[in-house]
PDB file of C-alpha atoms in Angstrom:
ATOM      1  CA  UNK A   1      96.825  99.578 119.132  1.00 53.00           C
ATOM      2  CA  UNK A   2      99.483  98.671 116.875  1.00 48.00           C
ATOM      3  CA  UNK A   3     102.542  99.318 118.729  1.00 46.00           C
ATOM      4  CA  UNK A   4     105.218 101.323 116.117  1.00 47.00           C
ATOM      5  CA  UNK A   5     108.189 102.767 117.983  1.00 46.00           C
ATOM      6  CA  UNK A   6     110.263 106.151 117.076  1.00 45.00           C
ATOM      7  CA  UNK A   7     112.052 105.612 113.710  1.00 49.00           C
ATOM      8  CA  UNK A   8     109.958 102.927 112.702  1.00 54.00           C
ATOM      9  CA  UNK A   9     108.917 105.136 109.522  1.00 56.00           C
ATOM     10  CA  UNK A  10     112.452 105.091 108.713  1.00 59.00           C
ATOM     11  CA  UNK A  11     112.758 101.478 109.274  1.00 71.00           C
ATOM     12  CA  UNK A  12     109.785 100.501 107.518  1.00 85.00           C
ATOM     13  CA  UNK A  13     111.162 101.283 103.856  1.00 88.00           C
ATOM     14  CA  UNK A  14     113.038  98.608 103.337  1.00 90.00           C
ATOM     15  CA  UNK A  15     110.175  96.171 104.619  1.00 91.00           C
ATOM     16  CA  UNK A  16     107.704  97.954 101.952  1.00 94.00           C
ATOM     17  CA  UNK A  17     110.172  97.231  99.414  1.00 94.00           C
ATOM     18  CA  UNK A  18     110.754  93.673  99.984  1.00 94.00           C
ATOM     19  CA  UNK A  19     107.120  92.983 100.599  1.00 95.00           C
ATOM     20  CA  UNK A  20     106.158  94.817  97.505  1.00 95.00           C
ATOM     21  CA  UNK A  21     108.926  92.271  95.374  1.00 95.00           C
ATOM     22  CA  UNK A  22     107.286  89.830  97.436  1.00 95.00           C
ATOM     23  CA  UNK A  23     104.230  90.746  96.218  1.00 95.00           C
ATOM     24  CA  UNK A  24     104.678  91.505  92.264  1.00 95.00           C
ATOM     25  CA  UNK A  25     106.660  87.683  92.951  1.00 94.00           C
ATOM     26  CA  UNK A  26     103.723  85.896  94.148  1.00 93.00           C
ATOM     27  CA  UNK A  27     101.628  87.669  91.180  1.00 91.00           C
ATOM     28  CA  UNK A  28     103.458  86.287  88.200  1.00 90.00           C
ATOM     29  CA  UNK A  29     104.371  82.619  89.981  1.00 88.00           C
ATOM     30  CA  UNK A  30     101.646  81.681  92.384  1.00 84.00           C
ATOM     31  CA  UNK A  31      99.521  79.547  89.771  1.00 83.00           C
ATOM     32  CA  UNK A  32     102.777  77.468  88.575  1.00 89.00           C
ATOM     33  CA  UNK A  33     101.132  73.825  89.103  1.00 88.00           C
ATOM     34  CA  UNK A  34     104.861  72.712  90.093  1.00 85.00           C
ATOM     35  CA  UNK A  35     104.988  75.441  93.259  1.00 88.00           C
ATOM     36  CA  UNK A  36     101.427  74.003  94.492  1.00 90.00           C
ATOM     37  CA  UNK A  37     103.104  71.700  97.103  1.00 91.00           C
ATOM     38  CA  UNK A  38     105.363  73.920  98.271  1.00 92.00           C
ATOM     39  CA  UNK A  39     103.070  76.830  98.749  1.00 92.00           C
ATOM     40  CA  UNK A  40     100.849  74.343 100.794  1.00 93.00           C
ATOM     41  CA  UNK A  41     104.137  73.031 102.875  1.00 95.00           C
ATOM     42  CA  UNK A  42     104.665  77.309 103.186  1.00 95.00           C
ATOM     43  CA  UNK A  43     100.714  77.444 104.962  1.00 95.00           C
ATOM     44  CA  UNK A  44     101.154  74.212 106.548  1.00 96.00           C
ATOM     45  CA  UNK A  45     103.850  76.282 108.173  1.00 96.00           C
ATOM     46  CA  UNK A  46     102.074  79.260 108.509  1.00 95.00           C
ATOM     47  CA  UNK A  47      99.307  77.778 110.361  1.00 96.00           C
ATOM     48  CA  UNK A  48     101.947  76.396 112.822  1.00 96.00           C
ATOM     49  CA  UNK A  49     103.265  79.725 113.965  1.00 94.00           C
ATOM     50  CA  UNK A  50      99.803  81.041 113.955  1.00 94.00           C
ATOM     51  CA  UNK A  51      98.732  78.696 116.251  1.00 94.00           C
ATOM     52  CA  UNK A  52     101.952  79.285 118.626  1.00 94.00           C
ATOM     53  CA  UNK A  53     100.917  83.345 118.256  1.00 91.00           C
ATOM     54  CA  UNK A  54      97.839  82.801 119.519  1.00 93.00           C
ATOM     55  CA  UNK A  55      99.030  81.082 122.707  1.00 93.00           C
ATOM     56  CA  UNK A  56     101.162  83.970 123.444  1.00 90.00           C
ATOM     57  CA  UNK A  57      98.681  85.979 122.678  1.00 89.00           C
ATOM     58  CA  UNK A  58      95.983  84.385 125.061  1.00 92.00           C
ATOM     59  CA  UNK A  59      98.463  83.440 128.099  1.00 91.00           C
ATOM     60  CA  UNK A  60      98.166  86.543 129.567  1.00 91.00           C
ATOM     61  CA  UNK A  61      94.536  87.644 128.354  1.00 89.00           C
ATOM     62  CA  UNK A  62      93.214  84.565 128.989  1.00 91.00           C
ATOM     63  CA  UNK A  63      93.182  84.310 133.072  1.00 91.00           C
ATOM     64  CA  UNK A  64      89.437  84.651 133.615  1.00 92.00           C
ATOM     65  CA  UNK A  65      86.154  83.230 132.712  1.00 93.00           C
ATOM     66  CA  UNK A  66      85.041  86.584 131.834  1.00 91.00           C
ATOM     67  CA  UNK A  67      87.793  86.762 129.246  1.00 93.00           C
ATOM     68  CA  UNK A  68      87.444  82.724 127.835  1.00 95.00           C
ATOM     69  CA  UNK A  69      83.846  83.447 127.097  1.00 95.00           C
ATOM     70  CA  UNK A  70      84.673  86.785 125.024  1.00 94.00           C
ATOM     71  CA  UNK A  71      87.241  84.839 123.274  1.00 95.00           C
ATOM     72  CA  UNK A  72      85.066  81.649 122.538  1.00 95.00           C
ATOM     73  CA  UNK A  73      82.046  84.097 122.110  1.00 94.00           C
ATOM     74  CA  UNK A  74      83.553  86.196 119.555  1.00 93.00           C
ATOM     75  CA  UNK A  75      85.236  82.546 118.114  1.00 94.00           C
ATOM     76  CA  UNK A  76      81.693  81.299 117.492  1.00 94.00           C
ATOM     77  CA  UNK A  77      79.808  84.516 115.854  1.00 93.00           C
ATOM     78  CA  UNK A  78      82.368  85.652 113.540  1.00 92.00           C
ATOM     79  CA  UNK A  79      82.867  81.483 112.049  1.00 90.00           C
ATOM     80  CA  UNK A  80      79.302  81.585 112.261  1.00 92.00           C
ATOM     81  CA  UNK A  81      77.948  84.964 110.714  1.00 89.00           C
ATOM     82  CA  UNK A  82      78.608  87.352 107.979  1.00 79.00           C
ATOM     83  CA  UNK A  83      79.519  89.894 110.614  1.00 85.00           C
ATOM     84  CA  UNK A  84      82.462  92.478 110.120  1.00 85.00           C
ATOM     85  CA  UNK A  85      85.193  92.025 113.058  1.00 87.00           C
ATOM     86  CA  UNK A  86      85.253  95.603 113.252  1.00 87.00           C
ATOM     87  CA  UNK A  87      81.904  95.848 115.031  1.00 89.00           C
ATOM     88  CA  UNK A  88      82.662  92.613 117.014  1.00 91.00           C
ATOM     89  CA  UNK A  89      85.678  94.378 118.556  1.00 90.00           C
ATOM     90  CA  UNK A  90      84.071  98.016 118.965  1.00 91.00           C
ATOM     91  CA  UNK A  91      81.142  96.378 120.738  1.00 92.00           C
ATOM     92  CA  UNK A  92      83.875  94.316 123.096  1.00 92.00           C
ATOM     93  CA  UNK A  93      85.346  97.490 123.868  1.00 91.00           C
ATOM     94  CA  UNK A  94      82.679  99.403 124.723  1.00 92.00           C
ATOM     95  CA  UNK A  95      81.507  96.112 127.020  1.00 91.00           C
ATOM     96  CA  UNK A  96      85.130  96.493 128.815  1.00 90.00           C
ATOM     97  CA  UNK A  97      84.431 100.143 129.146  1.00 89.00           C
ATOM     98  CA  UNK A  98      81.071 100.290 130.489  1.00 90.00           C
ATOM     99  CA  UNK A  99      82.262  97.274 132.761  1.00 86.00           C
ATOM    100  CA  UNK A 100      85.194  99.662 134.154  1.00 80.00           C
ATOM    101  CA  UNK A 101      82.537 101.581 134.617  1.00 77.00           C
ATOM    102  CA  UNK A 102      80.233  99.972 136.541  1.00 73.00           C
ATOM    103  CA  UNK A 103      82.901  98.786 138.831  1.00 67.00           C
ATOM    104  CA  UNK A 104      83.559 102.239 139.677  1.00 60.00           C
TER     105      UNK A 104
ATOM    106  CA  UNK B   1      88.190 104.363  94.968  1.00 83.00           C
ATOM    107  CA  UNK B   2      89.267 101.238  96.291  1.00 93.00           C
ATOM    108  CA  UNK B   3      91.931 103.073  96.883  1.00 94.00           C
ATOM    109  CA  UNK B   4      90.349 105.568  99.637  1.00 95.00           C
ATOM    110  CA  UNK B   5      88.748 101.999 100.787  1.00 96.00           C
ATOM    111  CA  UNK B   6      92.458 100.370 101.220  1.00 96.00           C
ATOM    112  CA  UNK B   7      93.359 103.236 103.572  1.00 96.00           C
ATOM    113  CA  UNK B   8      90.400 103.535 105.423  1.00 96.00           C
ATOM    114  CA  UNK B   9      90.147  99.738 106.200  1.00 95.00           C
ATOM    115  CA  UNK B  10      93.924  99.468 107.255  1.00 94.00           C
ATOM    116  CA  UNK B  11      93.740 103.021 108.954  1.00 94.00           C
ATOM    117  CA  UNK B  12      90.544 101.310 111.173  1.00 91.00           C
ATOM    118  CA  UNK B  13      92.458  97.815 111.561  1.00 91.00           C
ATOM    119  CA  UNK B  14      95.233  99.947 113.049  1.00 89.00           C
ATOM    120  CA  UNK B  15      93.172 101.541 115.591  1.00 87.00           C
ATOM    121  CA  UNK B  16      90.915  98.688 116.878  1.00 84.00           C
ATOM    122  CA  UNK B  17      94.326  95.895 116.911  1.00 80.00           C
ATOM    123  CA  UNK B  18      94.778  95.631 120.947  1.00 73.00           C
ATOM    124  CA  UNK B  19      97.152  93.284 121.933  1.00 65.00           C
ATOM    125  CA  UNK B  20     100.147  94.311 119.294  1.00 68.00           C
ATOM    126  CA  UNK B  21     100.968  93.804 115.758  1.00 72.00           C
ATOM    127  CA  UNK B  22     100.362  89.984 115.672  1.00 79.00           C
ATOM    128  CA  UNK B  23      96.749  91.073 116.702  1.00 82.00           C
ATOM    129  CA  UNK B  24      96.498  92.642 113.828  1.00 88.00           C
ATOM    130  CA  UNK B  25      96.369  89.806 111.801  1.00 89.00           C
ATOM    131  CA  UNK B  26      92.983  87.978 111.672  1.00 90.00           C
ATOM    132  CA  UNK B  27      91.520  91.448 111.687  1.00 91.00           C
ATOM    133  CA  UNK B  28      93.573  91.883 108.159  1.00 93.00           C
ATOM    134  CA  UNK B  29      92.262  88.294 107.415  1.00 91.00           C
ATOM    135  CA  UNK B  30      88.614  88.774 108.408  1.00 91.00           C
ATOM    136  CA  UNK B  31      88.632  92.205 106.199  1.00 92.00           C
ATOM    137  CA  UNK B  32      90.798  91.292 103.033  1.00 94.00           C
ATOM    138  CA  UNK B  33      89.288  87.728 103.027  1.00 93.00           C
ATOM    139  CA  UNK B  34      85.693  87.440 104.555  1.00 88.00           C
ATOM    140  CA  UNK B  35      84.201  90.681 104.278  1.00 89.00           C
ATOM    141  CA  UNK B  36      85.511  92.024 101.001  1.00 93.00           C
ATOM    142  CA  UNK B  37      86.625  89.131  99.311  1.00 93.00           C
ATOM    143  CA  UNK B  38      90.076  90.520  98.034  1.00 95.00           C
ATOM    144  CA  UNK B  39      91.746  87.742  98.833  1.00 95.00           C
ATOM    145  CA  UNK B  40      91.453  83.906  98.938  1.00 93.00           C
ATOM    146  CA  UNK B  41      92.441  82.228 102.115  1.00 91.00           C
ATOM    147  CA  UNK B  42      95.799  80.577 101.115  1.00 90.00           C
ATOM    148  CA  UNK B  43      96.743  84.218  99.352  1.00 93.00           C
ATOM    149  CA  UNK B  44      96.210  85.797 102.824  1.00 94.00           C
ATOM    150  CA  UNK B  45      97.899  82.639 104.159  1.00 93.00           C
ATOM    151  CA  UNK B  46     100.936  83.534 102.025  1.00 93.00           C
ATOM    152  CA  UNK B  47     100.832  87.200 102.755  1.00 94.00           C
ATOM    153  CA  UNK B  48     101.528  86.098 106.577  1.00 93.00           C
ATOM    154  CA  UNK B  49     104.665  83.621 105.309  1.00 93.00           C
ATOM    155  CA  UNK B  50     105.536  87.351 103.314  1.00 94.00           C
ATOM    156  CA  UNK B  51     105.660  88.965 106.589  1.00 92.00           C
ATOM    157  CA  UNK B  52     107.436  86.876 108.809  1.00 90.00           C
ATOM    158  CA  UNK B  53     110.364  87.082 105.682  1.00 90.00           C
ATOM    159  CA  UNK B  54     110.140  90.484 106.360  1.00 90.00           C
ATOM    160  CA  UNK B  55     111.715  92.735 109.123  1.00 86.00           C
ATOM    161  CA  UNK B  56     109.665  95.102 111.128  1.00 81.00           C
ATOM    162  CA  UNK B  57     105.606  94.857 112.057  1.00 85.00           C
ATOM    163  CA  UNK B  58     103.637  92.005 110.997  1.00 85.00           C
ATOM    164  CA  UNK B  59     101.112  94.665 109.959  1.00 88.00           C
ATOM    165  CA  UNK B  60     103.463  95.227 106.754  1.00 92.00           C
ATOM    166  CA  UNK B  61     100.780  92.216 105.511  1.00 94.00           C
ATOM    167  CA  UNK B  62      99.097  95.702 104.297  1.00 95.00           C
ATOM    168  CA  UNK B  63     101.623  96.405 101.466  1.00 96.00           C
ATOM    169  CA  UNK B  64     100.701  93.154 100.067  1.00 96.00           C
ATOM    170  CA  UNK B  65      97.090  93.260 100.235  1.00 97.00           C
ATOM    171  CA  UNK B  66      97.207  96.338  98.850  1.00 97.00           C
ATOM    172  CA  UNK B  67      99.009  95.755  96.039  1.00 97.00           C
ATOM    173  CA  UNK B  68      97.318  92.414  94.905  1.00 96.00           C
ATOM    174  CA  UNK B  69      94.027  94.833  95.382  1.00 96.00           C
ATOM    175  CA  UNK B  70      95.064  97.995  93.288  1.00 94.00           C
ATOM    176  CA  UNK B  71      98.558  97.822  92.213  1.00 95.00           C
ATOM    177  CA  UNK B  72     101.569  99.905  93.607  1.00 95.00           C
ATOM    178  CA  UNK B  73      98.696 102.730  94.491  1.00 96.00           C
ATOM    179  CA  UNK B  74      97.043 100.255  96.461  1.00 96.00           C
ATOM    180  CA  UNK B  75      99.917  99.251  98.221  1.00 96.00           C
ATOM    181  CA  UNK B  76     100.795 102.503  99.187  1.00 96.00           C
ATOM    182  CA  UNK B  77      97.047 103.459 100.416  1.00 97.00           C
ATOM    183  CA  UNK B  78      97.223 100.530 102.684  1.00 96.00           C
ATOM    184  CA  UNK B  79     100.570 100.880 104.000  1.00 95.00           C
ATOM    185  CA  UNK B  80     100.021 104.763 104.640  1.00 95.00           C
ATOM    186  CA  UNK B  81      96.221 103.939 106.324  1.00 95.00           C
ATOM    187  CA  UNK B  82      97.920 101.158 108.659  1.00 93.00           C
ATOM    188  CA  UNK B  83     100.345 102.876 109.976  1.00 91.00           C
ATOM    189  CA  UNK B  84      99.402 106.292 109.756  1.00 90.00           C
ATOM    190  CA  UNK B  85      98.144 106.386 113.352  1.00 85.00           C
ATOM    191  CA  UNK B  86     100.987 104.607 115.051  1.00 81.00           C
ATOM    192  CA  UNK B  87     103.354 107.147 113.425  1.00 81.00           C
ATOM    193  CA  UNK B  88     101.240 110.294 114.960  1.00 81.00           C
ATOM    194  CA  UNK B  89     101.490 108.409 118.125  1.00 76.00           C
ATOM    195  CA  UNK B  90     105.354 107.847 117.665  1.00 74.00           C
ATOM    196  CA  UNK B  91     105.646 111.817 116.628  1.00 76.00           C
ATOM    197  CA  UNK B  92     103.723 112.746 120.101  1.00 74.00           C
ATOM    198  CA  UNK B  93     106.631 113.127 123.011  1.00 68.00           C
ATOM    199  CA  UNK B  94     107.132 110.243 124.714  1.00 70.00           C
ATOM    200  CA  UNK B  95     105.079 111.505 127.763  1.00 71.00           C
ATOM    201  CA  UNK B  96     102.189 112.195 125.312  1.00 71.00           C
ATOM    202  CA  UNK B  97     102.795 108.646 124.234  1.00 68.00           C
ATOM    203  CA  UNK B  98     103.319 106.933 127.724  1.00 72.00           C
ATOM    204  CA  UNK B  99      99.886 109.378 129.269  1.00 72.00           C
ATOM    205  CA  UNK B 100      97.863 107.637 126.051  1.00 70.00           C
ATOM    206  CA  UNK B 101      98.754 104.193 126.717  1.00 68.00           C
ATOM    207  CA  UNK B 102      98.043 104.016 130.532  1.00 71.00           C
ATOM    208  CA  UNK B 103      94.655 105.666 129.860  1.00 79.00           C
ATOM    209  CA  UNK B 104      91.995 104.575 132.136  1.00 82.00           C
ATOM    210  CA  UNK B 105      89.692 104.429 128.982  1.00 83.00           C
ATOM    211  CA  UNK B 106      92.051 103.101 126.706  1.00 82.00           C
ATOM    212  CA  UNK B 107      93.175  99.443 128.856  1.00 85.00           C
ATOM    213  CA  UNK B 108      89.105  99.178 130.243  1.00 87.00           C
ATOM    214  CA  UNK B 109      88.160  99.028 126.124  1.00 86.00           C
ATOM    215  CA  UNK B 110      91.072  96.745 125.865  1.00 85.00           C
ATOM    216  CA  UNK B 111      89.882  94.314 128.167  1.00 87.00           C
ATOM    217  CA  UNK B 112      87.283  93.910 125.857  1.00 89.00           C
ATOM    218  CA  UNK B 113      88.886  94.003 122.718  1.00 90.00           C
ATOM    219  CA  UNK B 114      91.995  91.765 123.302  1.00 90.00           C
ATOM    220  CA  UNK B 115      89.983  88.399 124.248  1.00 92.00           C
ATOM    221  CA  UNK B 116      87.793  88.982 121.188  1.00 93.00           C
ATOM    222  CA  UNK B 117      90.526  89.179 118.751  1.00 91.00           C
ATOM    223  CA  UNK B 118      92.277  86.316 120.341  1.00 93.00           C
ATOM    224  CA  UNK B 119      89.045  84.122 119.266  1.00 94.00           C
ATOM    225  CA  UNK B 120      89.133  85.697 115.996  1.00 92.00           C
ATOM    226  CA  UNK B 121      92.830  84.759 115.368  1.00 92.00           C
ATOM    227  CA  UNK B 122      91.106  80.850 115.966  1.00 94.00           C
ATOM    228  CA  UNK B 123      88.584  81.644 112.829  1.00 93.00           C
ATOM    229  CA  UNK B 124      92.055  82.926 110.865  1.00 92.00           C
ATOM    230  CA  UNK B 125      93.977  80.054 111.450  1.00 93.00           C
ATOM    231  CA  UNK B 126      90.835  77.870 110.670  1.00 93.00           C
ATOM    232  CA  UNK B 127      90.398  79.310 107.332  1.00 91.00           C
ATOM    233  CA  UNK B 128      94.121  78.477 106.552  1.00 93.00           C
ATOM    234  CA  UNK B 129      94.133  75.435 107.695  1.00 94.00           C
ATOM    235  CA  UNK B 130      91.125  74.552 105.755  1.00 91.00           C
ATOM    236  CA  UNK B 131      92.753  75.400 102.423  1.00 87.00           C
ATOM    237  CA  UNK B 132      96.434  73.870 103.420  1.00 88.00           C
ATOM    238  CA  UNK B 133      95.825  70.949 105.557  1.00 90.00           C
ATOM    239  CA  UNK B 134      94.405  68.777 102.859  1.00 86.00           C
ATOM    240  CA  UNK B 135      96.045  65.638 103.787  1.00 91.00           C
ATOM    241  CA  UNK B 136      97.969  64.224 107.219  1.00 94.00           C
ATOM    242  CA  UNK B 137     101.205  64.922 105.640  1.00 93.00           C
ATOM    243  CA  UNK B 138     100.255  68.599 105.324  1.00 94.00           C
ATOM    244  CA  UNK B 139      98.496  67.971 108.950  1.00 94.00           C
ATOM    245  CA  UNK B 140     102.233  67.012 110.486  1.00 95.00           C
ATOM    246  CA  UNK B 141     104.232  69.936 108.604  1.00 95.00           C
ATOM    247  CA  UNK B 142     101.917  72.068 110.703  1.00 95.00           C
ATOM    248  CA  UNK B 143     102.100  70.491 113.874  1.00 96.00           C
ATOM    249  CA  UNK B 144     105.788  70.014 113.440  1.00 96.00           C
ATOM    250  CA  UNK B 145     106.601  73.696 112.924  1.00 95.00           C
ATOM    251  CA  UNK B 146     104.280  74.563 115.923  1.00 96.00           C
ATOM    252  CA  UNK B 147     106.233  72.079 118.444  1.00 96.00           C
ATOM    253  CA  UNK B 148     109.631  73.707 116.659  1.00 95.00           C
ATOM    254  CA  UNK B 149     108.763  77.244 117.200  1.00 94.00           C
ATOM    255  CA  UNK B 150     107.623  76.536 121.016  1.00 94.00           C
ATOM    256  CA  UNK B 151     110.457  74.267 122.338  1.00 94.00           C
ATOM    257  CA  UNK B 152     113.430  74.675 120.335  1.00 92.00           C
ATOM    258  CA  UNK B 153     112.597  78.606 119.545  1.00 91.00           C
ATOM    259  CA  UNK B 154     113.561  77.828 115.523  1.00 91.00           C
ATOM    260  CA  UNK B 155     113.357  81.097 114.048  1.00 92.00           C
ATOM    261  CA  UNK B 156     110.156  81.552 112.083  1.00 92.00           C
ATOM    262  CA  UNK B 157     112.358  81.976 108.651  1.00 93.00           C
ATOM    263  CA  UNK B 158     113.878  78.624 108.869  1.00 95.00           C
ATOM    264  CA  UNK B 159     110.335  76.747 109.778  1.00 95.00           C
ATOM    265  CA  UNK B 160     109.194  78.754 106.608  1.00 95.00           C
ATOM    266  CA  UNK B 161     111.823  77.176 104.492  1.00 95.00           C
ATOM    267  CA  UNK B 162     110.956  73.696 106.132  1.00 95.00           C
ATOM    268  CA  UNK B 163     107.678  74.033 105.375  1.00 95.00           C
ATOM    269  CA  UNK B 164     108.472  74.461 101.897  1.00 95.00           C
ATOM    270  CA  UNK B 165     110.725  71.549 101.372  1.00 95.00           C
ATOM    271  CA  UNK B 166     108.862  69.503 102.828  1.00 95.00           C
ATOM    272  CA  UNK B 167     105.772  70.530 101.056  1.00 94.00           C
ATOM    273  CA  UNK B 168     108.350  70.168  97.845  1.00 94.00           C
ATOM    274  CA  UNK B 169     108.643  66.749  98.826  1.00 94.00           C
ATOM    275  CA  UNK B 170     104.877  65.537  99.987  1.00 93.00           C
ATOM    276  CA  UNK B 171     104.169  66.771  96.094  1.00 88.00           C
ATOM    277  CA  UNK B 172     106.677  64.771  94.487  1.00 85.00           C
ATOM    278  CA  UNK B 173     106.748  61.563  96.043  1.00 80.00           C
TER     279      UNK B 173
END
């Protein structure tokens, strides 16, 4: 679960603020032809970090074949069918739970 | 009503994200981009730039989607529904807290749950790359800012601004 510490409600204010000027920003200029590039550079960027994210996320998960095939599993259903990723990670769960379970 | 739908979707996000905030993010993607269609890819894309600017949990993506779906309303449904339930675990006393985490039940559903959203973070950062790496040049910004972030550590705000100059620049010459 989404990990929010004591006080993070507090904290969280001026984040709501600054993503909601963000937001109301991105609204009125996003379709400026001259920003095009630059946006792209921005997810150029963004695709970067994401890819660095999901190698921290994954060194530690990812120590077993067991785990590999959920990831790859899970990689090739949701690019490959209209399925909601809710349900994909419900049904995971429940497959780590009844595999607790059954070693037990 | 898409209201109620903003909250519900972020309040379910919130519960089903093992792994941390970051995990959080293709299952924003896969909702506000796939399943709904709120959002375009490079939108979503942007949202993530958005929340690495910043401070606090990456989840704060919410406020965004929710305001480019239903205005300041929307934005406040989301941001309520996403973290609604890590504030009533924050509220809890700390041995509350620490007695939920180490649940038996809770880490054997995680081992489930955390591989599959690390292959769903793949299909995220496939869809953005689909819509932003249209050329090599774009193609090297990317890999550039990944070899940055892993072996010099540059903060994410800086590789942001890179990005954008040097998208500035790909554009204009």
């Amino acid at each position: 679960m989404v990990g929010v510490s004591r006080g993070d409600g507090v904290l969280l204010l001026p984040s709501v603020v600054l993503m909601l000027a963000l937001a109301y920003g991105y609204s009125r200029f996003a379709d400026v032809p001259a920003l095009v590039p630059m946006r792209r550079g921005v997810l150029a960027a963004v695709v970067g970090l994401l890819l660095l994210t999901m190698y921290n996320l994954a060194k530690p998960v990812l120590r077993t074949p067991r785990t590999i095939a959920l990831a790859l599993g899970a990689f090739a259903v949701v690019a490959a069918l209209q399925i909601s990723v809710a349900w994909v990670v419900i049904a995971a769960g429940l497959f780590g739970l009844a595999s607790a379970r059954g070693r037990a | 009503m898409v209201h109620l739908e903003l909250f519900g979707r972020f309040l379910m996000i919130s519960l089903i994200a093992f792994g941390g905030g970051q995990a959080a993010l293709p299952l924003v993607e896969q909702m506000a981009v796939q399943d709904t269609g709120w959002l375009t890819p490079s939108t979503f894309g942007t949202a993530v730039a958005f929340g690495y600017l910043t401070p606090g949990p990456v989840l704060i993506t919410a406020t965004f989607v929710g305001q480019q779906v239903g205005g300041l309303f929307g934005a406040l449904a989301a941001t309520v529904g996403a973290f609604l339930a890590p504030w009533a675990l924050s509220a809890a006393t700390a041995r509350q807290a620490a007695r939920f985490a180490e649940s038996r039940w809770l880490r054997a559903f995680g081992t489930g749950a955390a591989p599959v959203v690390i292959g769903i973070l793949g299909v995220t950062v496939l869809d953005i790359a689909h819509e932003s790496l249209v050329s090599w040049s774009y193609f090297a910004v990317g890999a550039a800012v990944f070899v940055l972030a892993a072996w010099m550590r540059t903060h994410p705000v800086v590789l942001l601004g890179v990005g954008a100059a040097l998208g500035w620049l790909i554009g204009h010459f």
